[in-house]
Coordinates of C-alpha atoms (C1' of nucleotides) in Angstrom, one line a residue:
Chain A
X81 CA 13.0 0.3 -10.5
X82 CA 10.1 1.0 -8.1
X83 CA 10.2 0.4 -4.4
X84 CA 8.4 -3.0 -4.8
X85 CA 11.5 -4.3 -6.6
X86 CA 13.6 -3.5 -3.5
X87 CA 11.0 -5.1 -1.2
X88 CA 11.4 -8.3 -3.2
X89 CA 15.2 -8.1 -3.3
X90 CA 15.0 -7.5 0.5
X91 CA 13.0 -10.7 1.0
X92 CA 15.4 -12.6 -1.2
X93 CA 18.4 -11.2 0.6
X94 CA 17.3 -13.0 3.7
X95 CA 16.9 -16.4 1.9
X96 CA 16.0 -17.9 -1.5
X97 CA 12.2 -18.3 -1.9
X98 CA 9.7 -19.3 -4.5
X99 CA 7.2 -16.7 -5.8
X100 CA 4.5 -18.2 -3.7
X101 CA 6.6 -18.1 -0.6
X102 CA 7.5 -14.4 -1.3
X103 CA 3.8 -13.7 -1.7
X104 CA 3.0 -15.3 1.7
X105 CA 5.8 -13.4 3.5
X106 CA 5.0 -10.2 1.8
X107 CA 1.4 -10.4 3.0
X108 CA 2.5 -11.1 6.6
X109 CA 4.4 -7.9 7.1
X110 CA 5.4 -5.7 4.2
X111 CA 1.9 -5.3 2.8
X112 CA 1.0 -3.3 5.9
X113 CA 3.3 -0.5 4.7
X114 CA 3.8 -1.2 1.0
X115 CA 0.7 -2.6 -0.7
X116 CA 1.1 -4.8 -3.8
X117 CA -1.0 -7.4 -5.6
X118 CA 0.0 -11.0 -6.4
X119 CA 0.1 -10.5 -10.2
X120 CA 2.4 -7.5 -9.9
X121 CA 4.8 -9.4 -7.6
X122 CA 5.0 -12.3 -10.1
X123 CA 5.6 -9.9 -12.9
X124 CA 8.3 -7.9 -11.0
X125 CA 10.1 -11.2 -10.2
X126 CA 10.3 -12.0 -13.9
X127 CA 11.5 -8.5 -14.6
X128 CA 14.2 -8.6 -11.9
X129 CA 15.4 -11.9 -13.5
X130 CA 15.6 -10.2 -16.9
X131 CA 17.7 -7.5 -15.2
X132 CA 20.0 -10.0 -13.7
X133 CA 19.2 -9.0 -10.1
X134 CA 17.7 -12.4 -9.2
X135 CA 18.1 -15.8 -10.7
X136 CA 15.5 -18.6 -10.8
X137 CA 15.2 -22.2 -11.5
X138 CA 12.0 -24.2 -12.1
X139 CA 11.2 -26.9 -9.6
X140 CA 9.1 -29.7 -11.0
X141 CA 7.3 -31.5 -8.2
X142 CA 5.3 -34.3 -9.6
X143 CA 1.5 -33.9 -9.1
X144 CA 1.6 -30.5 -7.5
X145 CA 2.0 -27.3 -9.6
X146 CA 5.6 -26.4 -10.6
X147 CA 7.2 -23.7 -8.7
X148 CA 10.0 -21.2 -9.5
X149 CA 12.8 -20.8 -6.9
X150 CA 14.3 -17.3 -6.8
X151 CA 17.6 -16.2 -5.4
X152 CA 19.2 -12.8 -5.2
X153 CA 22.4 -12.3 -7.3
X154 CA 25.5 -10.3 -6.5
X155 CA 24.2 -7.6 -8.7
X156 CA 20.9 -7.7 -6.8
X157 CA 22.6 -7.3 -3.5
X158 CA 24.6 -4.3 -4.8
X159 CA 21.4 -2.7 -6.1
X160 CA 19.6 -3.3 -2.8
X161 CA 22.4 -1.8 -0.7
X162 CA 22.6 1.2 -3.0
X163 CA 18.9 1.8 -2.6
X164 CA 19.0 1.5 1.2
X165 CA 21.9 4.0 1.2
X166 CA 20.1 6.6 -1.0
X167 CA 18.1 9.3 0.8
X168 CA 14.3 8.6 0.7
X169 CA 12.6 11.2 -1.5
X170 CA 9.7 13.0 0.2
X171 CA 6.6 11.2 -0.8
X172 CA 3.5 13.1 -2.0
X173 CA 0.4 12.4 0.1
X174 CA -2.8 11.0 -1.2
X175 CA -5.5 10.7 1.4
X176 CA -9.1 10.4 0.1
X177 CA -10.5 11.0 3.6
X178 CA -8.9 14.5 3.8
X179 CA -10.1 15.3 0.3
X180 CA -13.7 14.5 1.4
X181 CA -13.3 16.5 4.5
X182 CA -12.0 19.5 2.6
X183 CA -15.2 19.6 0.6
X184 CA -17.4 18.6 3.4
X185 CA -19.1 22.0 3.4
X186 CA -21.2 20.7 0.6
X187 CA -22.8 18.1 3.0
X188 CA -24.9 18.7 6.1
X189 CA -22.7 18.7 9.3
X190 CA -24.2 15.7 11.0
X191 CA -23.5 13.5 8.0
X192 CA -19.9 14.7 8.1
X193 CA -19.6 14.1 11.8
X194 CA -20.9 10.6 11.4
X195 CA -18.6 9.5 8.6
X196 CA -15.7 11.0 10.5
X197 CA -16.7 8.8 13.5
X198 CA -17.0 5.7 11.3
X199 CA -13.6 6.3 9.9
X200 CA -12.2 6.8 13.3
X201 CA -13.6 3.5 14.5
X202 CA -11.8 1.8 11.6
X203 CA -8.5 3.3 12.6
X204 CA -9.0 2.3 16.2
X205 CA -9.8 -1.2 15.0
X206 CA -6.5 -1.4 13.1
X207 CA -4.7 0.2 16.0
X208 CA -6.0 -2.7 18.2
X209 CA -4.7 -5.2 15.7
X210 CA -1.3 -3.7 15.6
X211 CA -1.2 -3.6 19.4
X212 CA -2.2 -7.3 19.5
X213 CA 0.6 -8.1 17.1
X214 CA 3.1 -6.2 19.2
X215 CA 2.0 -8.0 22.3
X216 CA 2.3 -11.4 20.6
X217 CA 5.8 -10.6 19.3
X218 CA 6.8 -9.6 22.8
X219 CA 5.3 -12.8 24.2
X220 CA 7.3 -14.8 21.7
X221 CA 10.6 -12.9 21.6
X222 CA 10.8 -10.9 24.9
X223 CA 11.1 -7.1 25.1
X224 CA 11.4 -5.9 21.5
X225 CA 13.5 -2.8 22.4
X226 CA 16.3 -5.2 23.5
X227 CA 16.1 -8.0 21.0
X228 CA 19.3 -9.3 19.6
X229 CA 17.6 -10.1 16.2
X230 CA 18.4 -7.1 14.1
X231 CA 15.7 -7.8 11.5
X232 CA 13.1 -8.1 14.3
X233 CA 14.4 -4.9 15.9
X234 CA 13.8 -2.9 12.7
X235 CA 10.5 -4.7 12.1
X236 CA 9.5 -3.5 15.5
X237 CA 10.4 0.1 14.7
X238 CA 8.1 -0.1 11.6
X239 CA 5.3 -1.7 13.6
X240 CA 5.5 1.1 16.2
X241 CA 5.1 3.7 13.4
X242 CA 2.0 1.9 12.3
X243 CA 0.7 2.1 15.9
X244 CA 1.5 5.8 16.2
X245 CA -0.1 6.5 12.8
X246 CA -3.3 4.8 13.6
X247 CA -3.6 6.4 17.0
X248 CA -3.0 9.8 15.6
X249 CA -5.6 9.2 12.9
X250 CA -8.2 7.9 15.2
X251 CA -7.7 10.8 17.6
X252 CA -8.0 13.3 14.8
X253 CA -11.2 11.7 13.6
X254 CA -12.7 12.0 17.0
X255 CA -11.6 15.6 17.3
X256 CA -12.8 16.5 13.8
X257 CA -16.2 14.8 14.3
X258 CA -16.7 16.8 17.5
X259 CA -15.8 20.0 15.7
X260 CA -18.3 19.2 12.9
X261 CA -21.0 18.5 15.5
X262 CA -20.5 21.9 17.2
X263 CA -21.2 23.6 13.9
X264 CA -24.6 24.7 12.6
X265 CA -26.1 22.3 10.1
X266 CA -25.9 24.7 7.3
X267 CA -25.4 28.4 7.0
X268 CA -27.7 30.4 4.6
X269 CA -24.8 31.0 2.2
X270 CA -24.8 29.1 -1.1
X271 CA -21.8 26.9 -1.8
X272 CA -21.0 29.1 -4.8
X273 CA -20.3 32.1 -2.6
X274 CA -17.7 30.3 -0.6
X275 CA -14.1 30.5 -1.7
X276 CA -11.6 27.7 -1.6
X277 CA -9.4 27.9 1.5
X278 CA -5.9 28.8 0.6
X279 CA -3.0 27.2 2.5
X280 CA -0.2 29.2 0.8
X281 CA 0.5 32.5 2.4
X282 CA 1.9 34.8 -0.3
X283 CA 3.0 37.4 2.3
Chain B
X82 CA -13.8 8.0 -11.6
X83 CA -10.8 8.5 -9.4
X84 CA -10.6 10.8 -6.4
X85 CA -8.9 13.5 -8.5
X86 CA -12.1 14.0 -10.5
X87 CA -14.0 14.8 -7.4
X88 CA -11.3 17.2 -6.3
X89 CA -11.9 19.1 -9.6
X90 CA -15.6 18.9 -9.3
X91 CA -15.3 20.2 -5.7
X92 CA -13.3 23.2 -6.9
X93 CA -15.8 23.9 -9.6
X94 CA -18.7 23.5 -7.2
X95 CA -17.5 26.7 -5.5
X96 CA -17.2 28.7 -8.7
X97 CA -16.5 28.4 -12.4
X98 CA -12.8 28.4 -13.2
X99 CA -10.4 28.1 -16.1
X100 CA -8.0 25.1 -16.2
X101 CA -5.2 27.4 -15.2
X102 CA -7.1 28.8 -12.3
X103 CA -8.0 25.3 -11.1
X104 CA -4.3 24.4 -11.3
X105 CA -3.3 27.4 -9.1
X106 CA -5.9 26.8 -6.5
X107 CA -5.2 23.1 -6.5
X108 CA -1.5 23.8 -5.7
X109 CA -2.4 26.1 -2.9
X110 CA -4.3 23.6 -0.8
X111 CA -5.4 20.3 -2.2
X112 CA -1.9 19.2 -3.4
X113 CA -0.9 18.9 0.3
X114 CA -3.2 15.9 0.7
X115 CA -3.9 14.8 -2.9
X116 CA -1.0 15.1 -5.3
X117 CA -1.6 15.5 -9.0
X118 CA 0.4 16.9 -11.9
X119 CA -0.7 19.6 -14.3
X120 CA -1.0 17.4 -17.3
X121 CA -3.3 15.0 -15.5
X122 CA -5.5 17.8 -14.3
X123 CA -6.0 19.1 -17.8
X124 CA -6.7 15.6 -19.1
X125 CA -9.2 14.9 -16.4
X126 CA -11.0 18.2 -17.1
X127 CA -11.5 17.1 -20.7
X128 CA -12.7 13.7 -19.6
X129 CA -15.2 15.2 -17.1
X130 CA -16.5 17.3 -20.0
X131 CA -16.9 14.2 -22.1
X132 CA -18.8 12.6 -19.2
X133 CA -21.1 15.7 -19.0
X134 CA -20.1 16.5 -15.4
X135 CA -18.6 19.8 -16.4
X136 CA -19.1 22.1 -19.3
X137 CA -16.6 24.4 -20.9
X138 CA -16.3 27.3 -23.3
X139 CA -13.2 28.7 -25.0
X140 CA -12.3 32.2 -24.1
X141 CA -10.3 34.0 -26.8
X142 CA -8.3 36.8 -25.4
X143 CA -6.4 38.7 -28.1
X144 CA -2.6 38.4 -27.7
X145 CA -2.6 36.2 -24.6
X146 CA -3.1 32.4 -24.9
X147 CA -6.7 31.2 -25.1
X148 CA -8.2 29.8 -22.0
X149 CA -11.0 27.3 -21.4
X150 CA -13.6 28.2 -18.8
X151 CA -15.1 25.3 -16.9
X152 CA -18.3 25.1 -14.9
X153 CA -19.9 22.2 -13.0
X154 CA -23.1 20.8 -14.4
X155 CA -26.2 19.5 -12.5
X156 CA -25.0 16.0 -13.2
X157 CA -21.6 17.0 -11.8
X158 CA -23.1 18.3 -8.6
X159 CA -25.0 15.1 -8.2
X160 CA -22.0 13.0 -8.7
X161 CA -20.0 15.0 -6.2
X162 CA -22.6 14.8 -3.5
X163 CA -22.9 11.1 -4.1
X164 CA -19.2 10.7 -3.7
X165 CA -19.1 12.8 -0.5
X166 CA -21.9 10.7 0.9
X167 CA -20.2 7.3 0.2
X168 CA -18.1 5.8 2.9
X169 CA -14.3 6.2 2.3
X170 CA -12.7 2.8 1.5
X171 CA -9.7 2.1 3.6
X172 CA -6.6 3.1 1.7
X173 CA -3.6 0.8 1.5
X174 CA -0.4 2.4 2.7
X175 CA 2.7 2.9 0.7
X176 CA 5.6 4.4 2.6
X177 CA 9.0 4.0 1.2
X178 CA 10.7 5.1 4.4
X179 CA 9.1 2.2 6.3
X180 CA 10.1 -0.2 3.6
X181 CA 13.7 1.0 4.0
X182 CA 13.6 0.8 7.7
X183 CA 12.2 -2.7 7.6
X184 CA 15.3 -3.9 5.6
X185 CA 17.7 -1.6 7.6
X186 CA 19.4 -4.6 9.1
X187 CA 21.3 -4.9 5.8
X188 CA 23.0 -1.6 6.6
X189 CA 25.3 -0.5 9.5
X190 CA 23.3 1.0 12.4
X191 CA 24.9 4.5 12.4
X192 CA 23.9 4.9 8.7
X193 CA 20.3 4.0 9.6
X194 CA 20.2 6.4 12.5
X195 CA 21.5 9.2 10.4
X196 CA 19.0 8.8 7.6
X197 CA 16.2 8.5 10.1
X198 CA 17.4 11.8 11.6
X199 CA 17.5 13.5 8.2
X200 CA 14.0 12.3 7.4
X201 CA 12.8 13.5 10.8
X202 CA 14.3 17.0 10.1
X203 CA 12.3 17.1 6.8
X204 CA 9.1 16.3 8.6
X205 CA 9.8 18.9 11.3
X206 CA 10.4 21.4 8.5
X207 CA 7.0 20.7 6.9
X208 CA 5.5 20.8 10.4
X209 CA 6.9 24.3 10.8
X210 CA 5.4 25.3 7.4
X211 CA 2.0 24.0 8.4
X212 CA 2.1 25.8 11.7
X213 CA 3.0 29.0 9.9
X214 CA 0.1 28.6 7.6
X215 CA -2.3 28.0 10.5
X216 CA -1.0 31.1 12.3
X217 CA -1.4 33.2 9.1
X218 CA -5.0 31.9 8.7
X219 CA -5.8 32.8 12.2
X220 CA -4.3 36.2 11.8
X221 CA -6.5 36.8 8.8
X222 CA -9.7 35.1 9.8
X223 CA -9.6 35.0 13.6
X224 CA -9.9 31.8 15.7
X225 CA -10.4 29.0 13.2
X226 CA -12.4 26.8 15.6
X227 CA -15.2 29.4 15.6
X228 CA -15.1 30.7 12.0
X229 CA -18.4 31.2 10.3
X230 CA -17.0 30.2 6.9
X231 CA -17.8 26.5 6.5
X232 CA -15.3 25.9 3.8
X233 CA -12.5 27.4 5.9
X234 CA -13.7 25.5 8.9
X235 CA -13.2 22.1 7.1
X236 CA -10.0 23.4 5.5
X237 CA -8.8 23.9 9.0
X238 CA -9.7 20.4 10.1
X239 CA -7.6 19.0 7.2
X240 CA -4.7 21.3 7.9
X241 CA -4.8 20.2 11.5
X242 CA -4.5 16.6 10.4
X243 CA -1.4 17.5 8.4
X244 CA 0.1 19.1 11.5
X245 CA -0.6 16.0 13.6
X246 CA 0.7 13.7 10.9
X247 CA 4.0 15.6 10.6
X248 CA 4.5 15.9 14.3
X249 CA 3.8 12.1 14.8
X250 CA 6.3 11.3 12.0
X251 CA 9.0 13.6 13.2
X252 CA 8.7 12.2 16.7
X253 CA 8.8 8.6 15.4
X254 CA 12.0 9.4 13.4
X255 CA 13.7 10.7 16.5
X256 CA 12.7 7.8 18.6
X257 CA 13.7 5.3 15.9
X258 CA 17.0 7.0 15.3
X259 CA 17.8 6.7 19.0
X260 CA 16.8 3.0 19.0
X261 CA 19.1 2.4 16.0
X262 CA 22.0 4.2 17.8
X263 CA 21.6 2.1 20.9
X264 CA 22.1 -1.1 18.8
X265 CA 25.5 -2.7 18.1
X266 CA 26.8 -1.8 14.6
X267 CA 26.5 -5.3 13.4
X268 CA 26.1 -8.7 14.9
X269 CA 28.2 -11.6 13.6
X270 CA 25.2 -13.2 12.0
X271 CA 25.0 -13.1 8.2
X272 CA 21.9 -11.6 6.8
X273 CA 20.9 -14.9 5.2
X274 CA 20.5 -16.4 8.7
X275 CA 17.9 -13.8 9.6
X276 CA 14.3 -14.5 9.1
X277 CA 11.8 -11.9 7.9
X278 CA 9.7 -10.6 10.8
X279 CA 6.2 -11.8 10.7
X280 CA 3.4 -9.4 11.8
X281 CA 0.6 -11.9 11.5
X282 CA -0.1 -14.1 14.5
X283 CA -1.6 -17.4 13.3
X284 CA -2.4 -18.3 16.9
Chain C
dT47 C1' 18.8 38.5 -21.3
dA48 C1' 17.0 35.5 -18.3
dG49 C1' 13.3 33.8 -16.0
dC50 C1' 8.5 34.0 -14.5
dT51 C1' 3.4 34.2 -15.5
dC52 C1' -0.2 33.0 -18.4
dA53 C1' -2.3 29.0 -21.0
dT54 C1' -2.9 24.7 -23.2
dG55 C1' -1.9 20.6 -25.2
dT56 C1' 0.3 15.6 -27.3
dA57 C1' 2.6 11.1 -26.7
dA58 C1' 5.2 7.5 -24.8
dG59 C1' 5.6 4.6 -21.2
dC60 C1' 5.4 2.8 -16.4
dG61 C1' 3.3 1.1 -12.3
dG62 C1' -0.6 -1.1 -10.8
dT63 C1' -5.5 -3.4 -10.8
dT64 C1' -8.9 -6.5 -12.4
dA65 C1' -10.6 -10.4 -14.7
dC66 C1' -9.7 -14.7 -16.8
dA67 C1' -7.5 -19.3 -16.8
dT68 C1' -5.8 -23.9 -14.9
dG69 C1' -5.7 -27.8 -11.7
dA70 C1' -4.2 -31.3 -8.0
dT71 C1' -4.2 -31.9 -2.8
dT72 C1' -5.8 -31.3 2.0
dG73 C1' -9.0 -30.6 5.7
dC74 C1' -13.8 -29.6 7.6
Chain D
dG297 C1' -19.2 -31.6 -1.2
dC298 C1' -16.8 -27.1 -0.5
dA299 C1' -13.3 -24.2 0.6
dA300 C1' -8.7 -23.4 1.2
dT301 C1' -3.9 -24.2 -0.1
dC302 C1' -0.5 -24.6 -3.4
dA303 C1' 1.4 -22.4 -7.7
dT304 C1' 1.7 -19.7 -11.8
dG305 C1' 0.6 -17.1 -15.5
dT306 C1' -1.9 -13.7 -19.6
dA307 C1' -4.3 -9.5 -21.2
dA308 C1' -6.9 -5.4 -21.0
dC309 C1' -7.1 -1.4 -19.0
dC310 C1' -6.4 2.8 -15.9
dG311 C1' -4.1 6.3 -13.3
dC312 C1' -0.2 8.9 -13.5
dT313 C1' 4.5 10.7 -14.8
dT314 C1' 7.8 12.5 -18.0
dA315 C1' 9.3 14.7 -21.9
dC316 C1' 8.2 17.5 -25.7
dA317 C1' 5.9 21.6 -27.8
dT318 C1' 4.4 26.6 -28.4
dG319 C1' 4.5 31.6 -27.5
dA320 C1' 3.4 36.4 -25.8
dG321 C1' 4.1 39.9 -22.1
dC322 C1' 6.4 41.4 -17.9
dT323 C1' 10.0 42.3 -14.6
dA324 C1' 14.7 42.1 -12.3

DNA sequence: TAGCTCATGTAAGCGGTTACATGATTGC
DNA sequence: GCAATCATGTAACCGCTTACATGAGCTA
């Protein structure tokens, strides 16, 4: 059972939904912190039904395409609670930007600085979007720190993490680009003479 | 060609290495920002050889196990440079902690606060490790901002990102735990009455 | 004698992406 | 007329993890 399964159970714990509705809701919040594609979501729903964690019934609706209505079962609720109550295992990081930067000595410094800046702009753009969303939520529901809606309150915590993450990343990009610019374009040393930096201190 | 392939090419661009040596170096720096397992690394090395991006020769060494020495080819260098020069695609986020927090309204608030605190401690622990590494690097190589070693300079940029990330995450955990604590243990409303928060503003 | 280092592999399977496929209704 | 919405699926493939397999030499 991957995390996506619990995301789907979580949505269905709030109310029964069709696959299509799940997809829509997923893409309006969860996808920002847990990415998944349509085909996988449909496949997982069927798997969850095989496992008895959700039930479904087919809704025939005349001319429009049939849809499948899903609801969480008692077993599904139990599984979801158990997952929520388990400690989250530390997640290994995969960040392609950092990988590139790590090997950036193979590229001239101005190039590195420029892609760091471009990447930083992208993070600032997303940051702006998140801040717009927060403002819109506050306009609609009042101060988020004091909302009585528990689901919204936790949604706000998650949104705030996104904001902090994007801000941190954008600031790092700017700082790193400046550092790359201050550096001579290329030393005389060949790349082959340079050793891979070692982050583990054996002493 | 996934990002791991370029990580391996990057290591081999510095100097020829055996699979085992690659593994050691990988786990001393790259693994902190690009996770991969031993078996995958060995498999990718063989694949890179099939693609002509690296070459290998078997080194028989008497009683000890044979090893395979890898070196990057001209084609490999070209591929690596091309990758470094391409813009990094925005990477979709997958953060299980945020997923749990998003659905935390299904759990009593004190439980949520306590797991946020535990998670925060973990991030503070990693933060401490990273800061120790930075201190040790400075002790060994002098001020990192001014080092003449280009590879080390970029390694430092990446390490600094790790430090900022962990600090940001730890601070968010503390803030979120406090927010969860300020909240009543449970409203009378059933979970089914609560709607999923929506981060997309259609207006 | 137990566990670590060196040193490499195979094979099953899962999680996830991409491309292909269908087709009516609604709004610009 | 064209795109978007509604609504679901199949199939090939890839990236990655896990378990299994081997075996010598060294050190606490």
